[in-house]
mmCIF file of C-alpha atoms in Angstrom:
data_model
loop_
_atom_site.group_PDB
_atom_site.id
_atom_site.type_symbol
_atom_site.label_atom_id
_atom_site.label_comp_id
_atom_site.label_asym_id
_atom_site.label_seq_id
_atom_site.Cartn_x
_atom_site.Cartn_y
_atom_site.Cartn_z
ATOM 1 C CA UNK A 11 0.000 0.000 0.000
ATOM 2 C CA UNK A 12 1.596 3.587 -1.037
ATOM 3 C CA UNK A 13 1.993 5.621 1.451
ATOM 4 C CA UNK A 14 3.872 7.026 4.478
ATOM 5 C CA UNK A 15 5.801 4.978 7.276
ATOM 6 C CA UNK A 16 7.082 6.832 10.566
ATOM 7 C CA UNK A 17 9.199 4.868 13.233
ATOM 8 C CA UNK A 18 8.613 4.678 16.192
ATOM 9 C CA UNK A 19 4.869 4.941 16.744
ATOM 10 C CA UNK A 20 5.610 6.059 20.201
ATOM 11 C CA UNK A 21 8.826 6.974 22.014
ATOM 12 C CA UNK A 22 9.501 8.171 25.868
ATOM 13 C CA UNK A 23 12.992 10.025 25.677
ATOM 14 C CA UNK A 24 15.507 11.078 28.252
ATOM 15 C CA UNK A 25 16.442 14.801 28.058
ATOM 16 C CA UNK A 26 19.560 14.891 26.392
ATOM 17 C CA UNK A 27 19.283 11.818 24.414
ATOM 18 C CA UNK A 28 19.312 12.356 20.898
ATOM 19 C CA UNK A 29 16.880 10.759 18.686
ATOM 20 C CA UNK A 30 16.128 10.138 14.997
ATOM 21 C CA UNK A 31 12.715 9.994 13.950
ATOM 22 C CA UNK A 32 12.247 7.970 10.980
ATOM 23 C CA UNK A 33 10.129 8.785 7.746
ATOM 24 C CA UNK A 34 9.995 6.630 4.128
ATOM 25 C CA UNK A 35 7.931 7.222 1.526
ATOM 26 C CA UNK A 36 6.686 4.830 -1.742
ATOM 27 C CA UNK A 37 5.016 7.482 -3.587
ATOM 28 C CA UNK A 38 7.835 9.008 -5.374
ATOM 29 C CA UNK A 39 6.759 12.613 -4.393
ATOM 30 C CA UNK A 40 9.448 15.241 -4.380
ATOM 31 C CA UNK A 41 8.840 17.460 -1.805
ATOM 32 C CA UNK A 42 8.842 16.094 2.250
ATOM 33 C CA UNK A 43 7.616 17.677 5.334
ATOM 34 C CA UNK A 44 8.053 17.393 9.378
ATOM 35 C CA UNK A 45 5.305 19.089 11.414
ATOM 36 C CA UNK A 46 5.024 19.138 15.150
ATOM 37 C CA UNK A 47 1.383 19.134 16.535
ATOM 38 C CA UNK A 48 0.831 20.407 20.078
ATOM 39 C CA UNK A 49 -3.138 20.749 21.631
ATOM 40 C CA UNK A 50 -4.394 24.347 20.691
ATOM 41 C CA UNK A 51 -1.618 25.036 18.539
ATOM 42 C CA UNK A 52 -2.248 23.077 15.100
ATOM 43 C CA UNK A 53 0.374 22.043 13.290
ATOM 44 C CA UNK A 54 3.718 23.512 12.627
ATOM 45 C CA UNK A 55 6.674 23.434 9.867
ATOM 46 C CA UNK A 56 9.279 22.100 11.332
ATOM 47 C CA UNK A 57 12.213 21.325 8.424
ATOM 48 C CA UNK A 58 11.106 20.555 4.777
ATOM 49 C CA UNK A 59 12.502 19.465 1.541
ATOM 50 C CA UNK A 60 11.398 19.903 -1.690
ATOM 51 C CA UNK A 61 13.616 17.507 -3.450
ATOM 52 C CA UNK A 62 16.502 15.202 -2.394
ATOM 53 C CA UNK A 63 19.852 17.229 -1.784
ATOM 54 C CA UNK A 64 17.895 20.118 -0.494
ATOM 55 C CA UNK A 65 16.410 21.615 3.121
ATOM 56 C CA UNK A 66 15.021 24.438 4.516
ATOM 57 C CA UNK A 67 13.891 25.557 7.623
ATOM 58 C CA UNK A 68 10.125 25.867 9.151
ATOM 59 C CA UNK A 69 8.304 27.934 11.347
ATOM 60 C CA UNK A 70 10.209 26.084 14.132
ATOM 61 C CA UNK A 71 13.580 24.699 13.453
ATOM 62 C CA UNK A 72 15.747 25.376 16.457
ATOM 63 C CA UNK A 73 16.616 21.935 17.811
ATOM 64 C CA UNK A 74 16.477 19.480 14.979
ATOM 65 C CA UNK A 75 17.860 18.837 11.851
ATOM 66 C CA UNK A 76 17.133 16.612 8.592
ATOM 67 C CA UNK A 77 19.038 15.480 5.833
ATOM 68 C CA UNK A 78 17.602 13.865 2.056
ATOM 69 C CA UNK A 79 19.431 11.766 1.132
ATOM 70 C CA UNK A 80 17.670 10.322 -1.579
ATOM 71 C CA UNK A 81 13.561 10.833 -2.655
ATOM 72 C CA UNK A 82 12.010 8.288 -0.016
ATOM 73 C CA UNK A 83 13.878 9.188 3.010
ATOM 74 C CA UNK A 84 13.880 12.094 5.598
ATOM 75 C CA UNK A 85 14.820 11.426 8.704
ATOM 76 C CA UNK A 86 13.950 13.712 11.723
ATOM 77 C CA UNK A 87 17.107 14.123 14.300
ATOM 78 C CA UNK A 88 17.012 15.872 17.790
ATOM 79 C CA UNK A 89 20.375 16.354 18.600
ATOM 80 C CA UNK A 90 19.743 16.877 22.412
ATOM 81 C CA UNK A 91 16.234 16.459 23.706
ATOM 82 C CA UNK A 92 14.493 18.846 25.623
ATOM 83 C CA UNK A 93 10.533 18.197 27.362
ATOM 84 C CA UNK A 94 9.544 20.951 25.287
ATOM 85 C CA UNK A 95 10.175 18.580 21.849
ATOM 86 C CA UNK A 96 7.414 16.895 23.639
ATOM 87 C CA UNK A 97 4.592 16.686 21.212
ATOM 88 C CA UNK A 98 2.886 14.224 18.397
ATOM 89 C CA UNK A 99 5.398 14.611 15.037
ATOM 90 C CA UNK A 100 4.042 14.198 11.356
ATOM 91 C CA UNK A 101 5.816 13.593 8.405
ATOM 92 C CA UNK A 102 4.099 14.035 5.133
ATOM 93 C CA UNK A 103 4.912 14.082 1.470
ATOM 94 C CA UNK A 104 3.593 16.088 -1.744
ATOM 95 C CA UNK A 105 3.809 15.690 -5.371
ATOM 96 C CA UNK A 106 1.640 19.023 -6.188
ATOM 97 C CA UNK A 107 -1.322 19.837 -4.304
ATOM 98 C CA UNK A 108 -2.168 17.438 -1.687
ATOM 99 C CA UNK A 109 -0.244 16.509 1.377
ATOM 100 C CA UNK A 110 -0.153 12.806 2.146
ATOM 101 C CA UNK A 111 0.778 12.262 6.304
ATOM 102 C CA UNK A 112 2.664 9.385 7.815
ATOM 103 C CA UNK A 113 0.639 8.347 11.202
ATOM 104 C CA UNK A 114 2.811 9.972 13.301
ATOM 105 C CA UNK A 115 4.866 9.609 16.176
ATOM 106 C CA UNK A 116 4.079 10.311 19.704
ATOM 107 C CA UNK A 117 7.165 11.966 21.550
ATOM 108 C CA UNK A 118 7.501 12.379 24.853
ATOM 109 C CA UNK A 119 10.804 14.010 26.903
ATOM 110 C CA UNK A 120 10.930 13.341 30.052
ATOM 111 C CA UNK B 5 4.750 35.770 6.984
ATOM 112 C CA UNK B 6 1.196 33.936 6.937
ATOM 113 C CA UNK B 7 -1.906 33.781 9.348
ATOM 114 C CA UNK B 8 -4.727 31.997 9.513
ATOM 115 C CA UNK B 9 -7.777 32.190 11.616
ATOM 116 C CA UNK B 10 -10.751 29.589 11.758
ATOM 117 C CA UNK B 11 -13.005 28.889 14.925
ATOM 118 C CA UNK B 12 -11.850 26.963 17.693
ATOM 119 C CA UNK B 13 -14.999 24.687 18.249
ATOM 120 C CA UNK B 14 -18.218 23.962 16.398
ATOM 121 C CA UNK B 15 -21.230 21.953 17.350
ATOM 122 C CA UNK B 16 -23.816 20.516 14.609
ATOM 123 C CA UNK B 17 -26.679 18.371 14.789
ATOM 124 C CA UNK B 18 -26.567 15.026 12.251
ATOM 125 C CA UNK B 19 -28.077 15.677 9.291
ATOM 126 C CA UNK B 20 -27.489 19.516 9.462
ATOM 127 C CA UNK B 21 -25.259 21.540 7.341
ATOM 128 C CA UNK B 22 -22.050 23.630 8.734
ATOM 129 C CA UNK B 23 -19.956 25.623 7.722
ATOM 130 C CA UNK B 24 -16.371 26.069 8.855
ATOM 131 C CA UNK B 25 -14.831 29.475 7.937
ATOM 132 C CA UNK B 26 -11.388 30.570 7.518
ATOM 133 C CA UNK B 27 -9.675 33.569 7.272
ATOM 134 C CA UNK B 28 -5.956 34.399 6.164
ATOM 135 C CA UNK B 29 -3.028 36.817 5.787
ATOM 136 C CA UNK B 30 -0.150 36.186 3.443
ATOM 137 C CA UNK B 31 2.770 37.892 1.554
ATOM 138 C CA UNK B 32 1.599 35.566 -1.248
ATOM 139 C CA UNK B 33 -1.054 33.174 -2.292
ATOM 140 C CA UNK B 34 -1.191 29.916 -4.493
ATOM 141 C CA UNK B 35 -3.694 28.663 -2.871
ATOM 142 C CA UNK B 36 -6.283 27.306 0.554
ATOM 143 C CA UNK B 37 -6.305 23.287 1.652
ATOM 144 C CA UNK B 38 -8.850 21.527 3.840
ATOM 145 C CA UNK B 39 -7.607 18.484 5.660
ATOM 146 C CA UNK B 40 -9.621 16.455 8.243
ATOM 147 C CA UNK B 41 -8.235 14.545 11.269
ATOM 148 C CA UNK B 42 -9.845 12.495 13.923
ATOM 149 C CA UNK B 43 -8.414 12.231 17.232
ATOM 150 C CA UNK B 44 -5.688 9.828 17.449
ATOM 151 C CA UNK B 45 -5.199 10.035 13.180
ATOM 152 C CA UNK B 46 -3.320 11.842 10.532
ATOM 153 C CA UNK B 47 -4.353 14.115 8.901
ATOM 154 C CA UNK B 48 -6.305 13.993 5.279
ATOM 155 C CA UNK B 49 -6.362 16.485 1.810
ATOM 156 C CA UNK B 50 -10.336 17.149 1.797
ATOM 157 C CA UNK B 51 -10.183 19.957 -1.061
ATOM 158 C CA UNK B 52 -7.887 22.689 -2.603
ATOM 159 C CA UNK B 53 -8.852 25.930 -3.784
ATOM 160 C CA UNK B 54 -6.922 28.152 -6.120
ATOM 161 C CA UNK B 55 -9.426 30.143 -7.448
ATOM 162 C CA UNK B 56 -12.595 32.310 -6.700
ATOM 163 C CA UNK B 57 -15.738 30.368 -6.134
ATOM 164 C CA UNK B 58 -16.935 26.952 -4.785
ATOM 165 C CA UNK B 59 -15.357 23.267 -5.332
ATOM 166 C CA UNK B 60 -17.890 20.366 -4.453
ATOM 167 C CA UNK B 61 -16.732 16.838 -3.617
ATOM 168 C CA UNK B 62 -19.395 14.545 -2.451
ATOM 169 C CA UNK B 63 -20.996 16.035 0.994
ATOM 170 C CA UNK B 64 -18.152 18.521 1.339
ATOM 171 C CA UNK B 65 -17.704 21.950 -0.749
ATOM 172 C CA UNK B 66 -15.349 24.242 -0.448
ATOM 173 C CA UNK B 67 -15.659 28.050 -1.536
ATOM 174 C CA UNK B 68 -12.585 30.785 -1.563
ATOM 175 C CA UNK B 69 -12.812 34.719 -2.282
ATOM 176 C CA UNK B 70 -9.104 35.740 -2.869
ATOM 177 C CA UNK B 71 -10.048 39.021 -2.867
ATOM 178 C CA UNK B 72 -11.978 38.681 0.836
ATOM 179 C CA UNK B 73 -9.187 36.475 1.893
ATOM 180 C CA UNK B 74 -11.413 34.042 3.104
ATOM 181 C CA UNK B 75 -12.632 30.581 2.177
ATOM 182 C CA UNK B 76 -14.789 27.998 3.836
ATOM 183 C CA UNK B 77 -15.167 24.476 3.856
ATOM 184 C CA UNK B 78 -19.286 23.632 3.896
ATOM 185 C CA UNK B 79 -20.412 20.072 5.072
ATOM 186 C CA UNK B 80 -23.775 18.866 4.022
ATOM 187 C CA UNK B 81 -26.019 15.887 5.428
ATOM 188 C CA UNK B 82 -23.589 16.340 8.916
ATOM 189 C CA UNK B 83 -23.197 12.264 9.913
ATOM 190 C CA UNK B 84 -21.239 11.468 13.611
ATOM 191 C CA UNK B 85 -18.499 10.341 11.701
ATOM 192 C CA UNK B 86 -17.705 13.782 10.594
ATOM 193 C CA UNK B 87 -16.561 14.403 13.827
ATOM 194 C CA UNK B 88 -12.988 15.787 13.676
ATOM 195 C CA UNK B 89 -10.936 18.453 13.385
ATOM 196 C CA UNK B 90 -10.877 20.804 10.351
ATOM 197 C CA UNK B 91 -7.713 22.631 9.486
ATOM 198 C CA UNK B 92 -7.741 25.047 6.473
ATOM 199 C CA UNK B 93 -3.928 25.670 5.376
ATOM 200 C CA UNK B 94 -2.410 27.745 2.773
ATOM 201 C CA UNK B 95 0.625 27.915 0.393
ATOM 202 C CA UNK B 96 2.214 30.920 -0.657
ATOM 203 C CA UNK B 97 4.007 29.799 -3.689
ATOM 204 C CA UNK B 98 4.383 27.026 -5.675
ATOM 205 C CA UNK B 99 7.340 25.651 -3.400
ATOM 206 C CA UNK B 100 6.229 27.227 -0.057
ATOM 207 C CA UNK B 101 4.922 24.077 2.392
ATOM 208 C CA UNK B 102 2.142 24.763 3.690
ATOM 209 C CA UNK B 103 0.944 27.229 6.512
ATOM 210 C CA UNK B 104 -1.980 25.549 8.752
ATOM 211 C CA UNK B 105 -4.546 27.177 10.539
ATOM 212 C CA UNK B 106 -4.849 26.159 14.320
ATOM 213 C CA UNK B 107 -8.448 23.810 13.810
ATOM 214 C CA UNK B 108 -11.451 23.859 14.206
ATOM 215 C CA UNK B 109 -12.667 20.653 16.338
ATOM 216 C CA UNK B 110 -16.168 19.912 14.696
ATOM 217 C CA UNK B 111 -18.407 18.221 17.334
ATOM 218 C CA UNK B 112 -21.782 16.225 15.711
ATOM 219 C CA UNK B 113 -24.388 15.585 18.069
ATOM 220 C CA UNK B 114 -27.640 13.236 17.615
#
């Protein structure tokens, strides 16, 4: 079935661990997203890519980084975790108009 | 930079009609996205707008006035699966990610 995979579903994290949220994609769409979804605050850009070999930065960056390697991967790193990173993380890919979402993966730093 | 404001909460009765309004602010516009998500879910492309005036799919419409800066997303023959959050989101340019609004948490009652 096409679609998005994230890894882990769920995670509980020391503070100051660093972690690499995983995101694969079978749909061959260029462009790759990481949003962060907190209660009453919707979801938020975190890093994006709109084709392999390039980046940029979201809305709220500070604190994680991604690479592309190649189309289907983009993998989410937190160098050193802090309880704020605490919060449900969504990965999602686009080929033109539509976004298609992984099912995310619940984060929490304790 | 981009805004977007849509109600927090709305309550319908099955079989009613509601309408979920959105309002935005943005250096540029390509164009406004509806996605659904119930709780514990990803999120889902409902509709895209990228010009004036109303898109139908199914039970759900969605209209946009460029010119208001406003769109909505209209759901007919309300059923209590409709229950979910609503987030309208919008993309500057053609290589922008998107900008989401905070939700709307759409509540159908018997």
């Amino acid at each position: 079935i096409a679609g998005i995979t994230q890894a882990p579903t769920s995670q509980i994290l020391a503070a100051g661990r660093r972690m690499t949220l995983r995101c694969t994609q079978d749909m061959r769409h260029n462009a790759m997203y990481w949003y962060r979804q907190d209660l009453g605050l919707g979801l938020r850009l975190i890093h994006y890519s709109n084709t392999a070999g390039t980046t940029g930065k979201g809305e709220v960056p500070d604190g994680y980084s991604v690479s592309r390697a190649n189309t289907d991967d983009f993998p989410l790193t937190l160098a050193s975790a802090v309880p704020s990173q605490t919060s449900v993380y969504f990965c999602a890919s686009s080929d033109s108009i539509g976004y298609t979402f992984g099912s995310g993966t619940r984060l929490t730093v304790v | 930079g981009q805004s977007l404001e849509q109600p927090s909460e709305v309550t319908a009765v099955e079989g009613a009609i509601v309408q979920i309004n959105c309002t935005y602010q943005t250096s540029g516009f390509y164009g406004l996205s509806w996605y659904q998500q119930h709780d514990g879910g990803a999120p889902t492309f409902l509709s895209y707008n990228a010009l004036d005036g109303l898109e139908e799919t199914g039970r759900f419409s969605s209209f946009l006035s460029r010119s208001d800066s406003y769109g909505y997303l209209l759901l007919q023959e309300l059923q209590m699966k409709d229950s979910a959050s609503y987030f309208c989101a919008v993309k500057g340019s053609g290589n922008t990610p998107l900008v989401f609004g905070k939700g709307t948490r759409l509540s159908v009652i018997a």
